[in-house]
Amino acid sequence: MSAIGGTVYDLTGPEGAPAVVLIHGLGLNRACWQWLVPELAARYRVLTYDLLGHGQSAAPPSKPTLRTLSDQLSVLLDQLGMARAAIVGFSLGGMIARRFAQDHPARVAALGILHSPHRRTPEAQAAIVARVEQAKAEGPGATVEAALVRWFTDPCRAANPQMMDLVRSWVLANDPAIYPSIYRILAEGVDEIVAPEPPIAVPALVITGDEDHGNGPEMARAIADEIAGAEVLILPGLRHMALAEDPPSINRPLAAFLDRHLGAGA
């Protein structure tokens, strides 16, 4: 563990190898990548870090935006001397990855966009805004149990109480005074990254589960439609946190994609 400018991060894998950055989702922290890092760190320089207001990183400004979180990554890469990297983002992290690709196209070697939103229906938008207001009024604990239902299939939750406790603990560790401001970015920041102009023009892999109803197949396809040549993978029988419930379903295709476009596996 190290820190730069209030951002706490881990850097693993061989020095000089192609860089891969992993960006976690709302309410989580860099530990959510524990199922993927070993797969990648044998051949890539893998950077994981805590978003502002999450984990061990510093609090964000009082009114953070998606650009705030893109800038956090830019500063971190500058300080680490990483001119270019593949950027992989989960959920909110996938939004940050797209924002970063718009802000710094020359610095992105490839994009992995996992379970991340596109523009929502009015009903879905109203539902997520209501969750933001609930979190603001009652704290992260008010939304975490419903989140676990959205994130994991019923059999997984029943069979893996320790995993549920772990993920629950990550969410509950968030500062109630900060969490709603980041949640609002997830709810309202999508418009910044829909139909980017100029379009994103890097290799991209977009993955979601067919039971991830908040970030479903239609959203994955809409994201991919805006990135020339983007690949789409829909995981059958999985919800939002496939990366924890069924790690190989994410690890294998993502590693193969990175090997094709970064060359480490060639």
Short mmCIF file of C-alpha atoms in Angstrom, two decimals:
data_model
loop_
_atom_site.label_atom_id
_atom_site.label_comp_id
_atom_site.label_asym_id
_atom_site.label_seq_id
_atom_site.Cartn_x
_atom_site.Cartn_y
_atom_site.Cartn_z
CA MET A 1 0.00 0.00 0.00
CA SER A 2 1.20 3.49 -0.90
CA ALA A 3 -0.34 6.96 -1.14
CA ILE A 4 0.01 9.93 -3.48
CA GLY A 5 -1.88 13.18 -2.94
CA GLY A 6 -4.53 11.55 -0.80
CA THR A 7 -5.03 8.53 -3.08
CA VAL A 8 -4.13 5.15 -1.57
CA TYR A 9 -3.08 2.53 -4.09
CA ASP A 10 -1.44 -0.85 -4.67
CA LEU A 11 0.93 -1.55 -7.54
CA THR A 12 1.77 -5.14 -8.41
CA GLY A 13 3.26 -7.07 -11.30
CA PRO A 14 6.55 -6.78 -13.16
CA GLU A 15 8.08 -3.34 -13.62
CA GLY A 16 8.16 -2.35 -17.27
CA ALA A 17 5.20 -4.52 -18.20
CA PRO A 18 2.15 -2.92 -19.86
CA ALA A 19 0.05 -1.08 -17.28
CA VAL A 20 -3.51 -2.02 -16.36
CA VAL A 21 -5.58 0.20 -14.05
CA LEU A 22 -8.57 -1.25 -12.19
CA ILE A 23 -11.23 1.20 -10.93
CA HIS A 24 -13.77 -0.06 -8.39
CA GLY A 25 -17.43 0.84 -8.08
CA LEU A 26 -19.50 2.96 -5.73
CA GLY A 27 -19.23 2.13 -2.05
CA LEU A 28 -16.47 -0.44 -2.56
CA ASN A 29 -12.69 -0.15 -2.48
CA ARG A 30 -9.64 -1.52 -4.24
CA ALA A 31 -10.00 -4.86 -2.41
CA CYS A 32 -12.89 -5.76 -4.73
CA TRP A 33 -10.26 -6.63 -7.34
CA GLN A 34 -8.74 -9.41 -5.19
CA TRP A 35 -10.23 -12.07 -7.48
CA LEU A 36 -8.73 -10.53 -10.63
CA VAL A 37 -5.32 -9.12 -9.66
CA PRO A 38 -3.56 -12.51 -9.42
CA GLU A 39 -4.74 -13.34 -12.94
CA LEU A 40 -3.24 -10.15 -14.38
CA ALA A 41 -0.21 -9.41 -12.19
CA ALA A 42 1.84 -12.29 -13.61
CA ARG A 43 2.29 -10.32 -16.83
CA TYR A 44 0.99 -6.78 -16.32
CA ARG A 45 1.82 -3.87 -14.04
CA VAL A 46 -1.50 -3.66 -12.21
CA LEU A 47 -2.64 -0.52 -10.41
CA THR A 48 -5.59 -0.61 -8.03
CA TYR A 49 -6.61 2.39 -5.94
CA ASP A 50 -9.36 3.73 -3.71
CA LEU A 51 -11.57 6.40 -5.21
CA LEU A 52 -11.82 9.67 -3.31
CA GLY A 53 -14.19 9.21 -0.40
CA HIS A 54 -13.70 5.43 -0.43
CA GLY A 55 -11.46 2.99 1.39
CA GLN A 56 -8.35 4.71 2.67
CA SER A 57 -8.26 7.61 0.21
CA ALA A 58 -8.98 11.21 1.13
CA ALA A 59 -12.39 12.85 0.99
CA PRO A 60 -13.39 14.47 -2.30
CA PRO A 61 -14.33 18.14 -2.72
CA SER A 62 -17.74 19.02 -1.33
CA LYS A 63 -19.46 18.65 -4.73
CA PRO A 64 -17.49 16.02 -6.67
CA THR A 65 -18.25 15.27 -10.31
CA LEU A 66 -17.28 12.54 -12.72
CA ARG A 67 -14.51 14.85 -13.92
CA THR A 68 -13.21 15.04 -10.33
CA LEU A 69 -12.73 11.28 -10.34
CA SER A 70 -11.17 11.30 -13.82
CA ASP A 71 -8.74 13.95 -12.62
CA GLN A 72 -7.86 11.81 -9.59
CA LEU A 73 -6.69 9.06 -11.94
CA SER A 74 -4.79 11.48 -14.15
CA VAL A 75 -2.83 12.86 -11.20
CA LEU A 76 -2.08 9.37 -9.93
CA LEU A 77 -0.77 8.19 -13.30
CA ASP A 78 1.34 11.34 -13.64
CA GLN A 79 2.92 10.79 -10.24
CA LEU A 80 3.62 7.14 -11.01
CA GLY A 81 5.14 7.97 -14.40
CA MET A 82 2.56 5.94 -16.30
CA ALA A 83 2.08 7.61 -19.66
CA ARG A 84 -0.41 5.06 -20.97
CA ALA A 85 -2.48 2.21 -19.58
CA ALA A 86 -5.41 -0.06 -20.19
CA ILE A 87 -8.26 1.18 -18.00
CA VAL A 88 -10.75 -1.30 -16.56
CA GLY A 89 -13.70 0.05 -14.59
CA PHE A 90 -16.54 -1.64 -12.74
CA SER A 91 -19.93 0.15 -12.47
CA LEU A 92 -19.09 3.74 -11.43
CA GLY A 93 -15.51 2.80 -12.31
CA GLY A 94 -16.66 2.10 -15.86
CA MET A 95 -18.09 5.60 -16.02
CA ILE A 96 -14.78 7.03 -14.79
CA ALA A 97 -12.92 4.96 -17.38
CA ARG A 98 -15.04 6.43 -20.18
CA ARG A 99 -14.69 9.96 -18.80
CA PHE A 100 -10.92 9.47 -18.61
CA ALA A 101 -10.84 8.14 -22.19
CA GLN A 102 -12.65 11.28 -23.32
CA ASP A 103 -10.39 13.56 -21.30
CA HIS A 104 -7.09 11.82 -22.12
CA PRO A 105 -7.52 9.67 -25.25
CA ALA A 106 -3.78 9.32 -25.90
CA ARG A 107 -3.26 7.78 -22.47
CA VAL A 108 -5.71 4.88 -22.93
CA ALA A 109 -4.41 1.69 -24.56
CA ALA A 110 -7.68 -0.22 -24.13
CA LEU A 111 -10.91 -0.08 -22.13
CA GLY A 112 -12.66 -2.72 -20.06
CA ILE A 113 -16.16 -1.59 -19.04
CA LEU A 114 -17.80 -3.93 -16.55
CA HIS A 115 -21.46 -3.73 -15.46
CA SER A 116 -21.63 0.00 -16.09
CA PRO A 117 -24.63 2.20 -16.96
CA HIS A 118 -25.71 3.95 -20.09
CA ARG A 119 -28.70 6.32 -20.16
CA ARG A 120 -31.55 4.92 -18.02
CA THR A 121 -35.28 4.82 -18.56
CA PRO A 122 -37.20 7.50 -16.64
CA GLU A 123 -38.37 4.83 -14.19
CA ALA A 124 -34.88 3.49 -13.57
CA GLN A 125 -33.51 7.01 -13.19
CA ALA A 126 -36.19 7.86 -10.64
CA ALA A 127 -35.35 4.68 -8.71
CA ILE A 128 -31.63 5.43 -8.44
CA VAL A 129 -32.26 9.07 -7.48
CA ALA A 130 -34.56 7.79 -4.74
CA ARG A 131 -31.74 5.56 -3.47
CA VAL A 132 -29.42 8.56 -3.40
CA GLU A 133 -31.92 10.46 -1.27
CA GLN A 134 -32.37 7.44 1.01
CA ALA A 135 -28.60 7.18 1.50
CA LYS A 136 -28.44 10.91 2.21
CA ALA A 137 -31.16 10.67 4.84
CA GLU A 138 -30.23 7.36 6.45
CA GLY A 139 -26.66 6.48 5.48
CA PRO A 140 -25.11 3.62 3.49
CA GLY A 141 -26.75 1.00 5.69
CA ALA A 142 -30.17 1.98 4.39
CA THR A 143 -29.44 0.72 0.89
CA VAL A 144 -26.91 -2.07 1.37
CA GLU A 145 -29.26 -5.05 1.80
CA ALA A 146 -31.22 -4.23 -1.33
CA ALA A 147 -27.90 -3.70 -3.11
CA LEU A 148 -26.71 -7.19 -2.21
CA VAL A 149 -29.89 -8.59 -3.81
CA ARG A 150 -29.20 -6.61 -6.99
CA TRP A 151 -25.51 -7.55 -6.97
CA PHE A 152 -25.59 -11.31 -6.30
CA THR A 153 -27.88 -14.13 -7.37
CA ASP A 154 -30.07 -15.74 -4.72
CA PRO A 155 -28.09 -19.02 -4.61
CA CYS A 156 -24.82 -17.13 -4.24
CA ARG A 157 -26.09 -15.07 -1.32
CA ALA A 158 -27.39 -18.19 0.42
CA ALA A 159 -24.19 -20.18 -0.10
CA ASN A 160 -21.66 -17.43 0.64
CA PRO A 161 -22.55 -15.56 3.86
CA GLN A 162 -18.92 -14.64 4.45
CA MET A 163 -18.69 -12.95 1.06
CA MET A 164 -21.91 -11.07 1.79
CA ASP A 165 -20.45 -9.95 5.12
CA LEU A 166 -17.28 -8.79 3.37
CA VAL A 167 -19.07 -6.75 0.70
CA ARG A 168 -21.53 -5.39 3.27
CA SER A 169 -18.60 -4.25 5.44
CA TRP A 170 -17.09 -2.37 2.51
CA VAL A 171 -20.29 -0.43 1.93
CA LEU A 172 -20.95 0.24 5.62
CA ALA A 173 -17.43 1.65 6.03
CA ASN A 174 -18.33 4.64 3.86
CA ASP A 175 -18.69 8.02 5.55
CA PRO A 176 -22.42 8.90 5.61
CA ALA A 177 -21.52 12.53 4.99
CA ILE A 178 -19.64 11.70 1.77
CA TYR A 179 -21.31 8.62 0.31
CA PRO A 180 -24.42 10.36 -1.11
CA SER A 181 -22.31 12.87 -3.04
CA ILE A 182 -20.50 10.03 -4.83
CA TYR A 183 -23.74 8.09 -5.28
CA ARG A 184 -25.16 11.15 -7.04
CA ILE A 185 -22.36 10.91 -9.62
CA LEU A 186 -23.45 7.36 -10.42
CA ALA A 187 -27.04 8.57 -10.73
CA GLU A 188 -26.49 11.78 -12.68
CA GLY A 189 -23.09 11.56 -14.39
CA VAL A 190 -24.11 9.31 -17.27
CA ASP A 191 -25.07 12.23 -19.49
CA GLU A 192 -21.42 13.33 -19.53
CA ILE A 193 -20.33 10.12 -21.26
CA VAL A 194 -23.25 9.25 -23.55
CA ALA A 195 -22.57 9.88 -27.25
CA PRO A 196 -19.08 11.34 -26.67
CA GLU A 197 -17.83 13.78 -29.27
CA PRO A 198 -15.34 12.94 -30.61
CA PRO A 199 -16.15 9.27 -30.11
CA ILE A 200 -13.87 7.08 -28.01
CA ALA A 201 -11.57 5.23 -30.40
CA VAL A 202 -9.69 2.54 -28.49
CA PRO A 203 -10.17 -1.23 -28.24
CA ALA A 204 -12.97 -1.88 -25.76
CA LEU A 205 -14.63 -4.85 -24.11
CA VAL A 206 -18.03 -4.26 -22.49
CA ILE A 207 -19.29 -6.94 -20.09
CA THR A 208 -22.45 -7.31 -18.03
CA GLY A 209 -24.72 -10.05 -16.69
CA ASP A 210 -28.09 -10.89 -18.11
CA GLU A 211 -29.55 -10.52 -14.60
CA ASP A 212 -27.84 -7.17 -13.91
CA HIS A 213 -31.08 -5.25 -14.27
CA GLY A 214 -29.58 -1.85 -13.43
CA ASN A 215 -26.76 -2.19 -15.98
CA GLY A 216 -28.19 -4.78 -18.31
CA PRO A 217 -27.45 -6.13 -21.77
CA GLU A 218 -29.21 -3.26 -23.54
CA MET A 219 -26.95 -0.78 -21.75
CA ALA A 220 -23.82 -2.79 -22.54
CA ARG A 221 -24.77 -2.83 -26.20
CA ALA A 222 -25.54 0.90 -26.17
CA ILE A 223 -22.10 1.62 -24.69
CA ALA A 224 -20.41 -0.60 -27.27
CA ASP A 225 -22.35 1.02 -30.12
CA GLU A 226 -20.64 4.31 -29.28
CA ILE A 227 -17.10 2.85 -29.47
CA ALA A 228 -16.04 1.63 -32.92
CA GLY A 229 -15.15 -2.05 -32.89
CA ALA A 230 -16.09 -2.59 -29.24
CA GLU A 231 -16.79 -6.16 -28.14
CA VAL A 232 -19.77 -7.11 -25.95
CA LEU A 233 -20.02 -10.08 -23.62
CA ILE A 234 -23.26 -10.93 -21.79
CA LEU A 235 -22.79 -13.35 -18.89
CA PRO A 236 -25.72 -15.74 -18.42
CA GLY A 237 -27.20 -16.14 -14.96
CA LEU A 238 -25.14 -13.44 -13.28
CA ARG A 239 -25.95 -10.11 -11.67
CA HIS A 240 -23.91 -7.00 -10.91
CA MET A 241 -20.94 -8.43 -9.01
CA ALA A 242 -20.01 -11.30 -11.30
CA LEU A 243 -16.39 -10.41 -10.60
CA ALA A 244 -16.86 -11.79 -7.05
CA GLU A 245 -19.60 -14.38 -7.60
CA ASP A 246 -17.97 -16.09 -10.57
CA PRO A 247 -14.45 -14.65 -11.06
CA PRO A 248 -13.49 -16.79 -14.08
CA SER A 249 -16.47 -15.40 -16.02
CA ILE A 250 -14.78 -11.99 -15.90
CA ASN A 251 -11.11 -12.90 -15.56
CA ARG A 252 -10.77 -15.16 -18.57
CA PRO A 253 -12.34 -12.96 -21.26
CA LEU A 254 -10.82 -9.79 -19.83
CA ALA A 255 -7.33 -11.30 -19.66
CA ALA A 256 -7.68 -12.62 -23.21
CA PHE A 257 -8.82 -9.19 -24.41
CA LEU A 258 -5.88 -7.47 -22.72
CA ASP A 259 -3.45 -10.03 -24.09
CA ARG A 260 -4.69 -9.35 -27.61
CA HIS A 261 -4.38 -5.59 -27.34
CA LEU A 262 -1.44 -5.09 -24.96
CA GLY A 263 0.69 -7.93 -26.29
CA ALA A 264 1.79 -9.49 -22.99
CA GLY A 265 0.18 -12.79 -23.82
CA ALA A 266 1.33 -12.87 -27.43
#
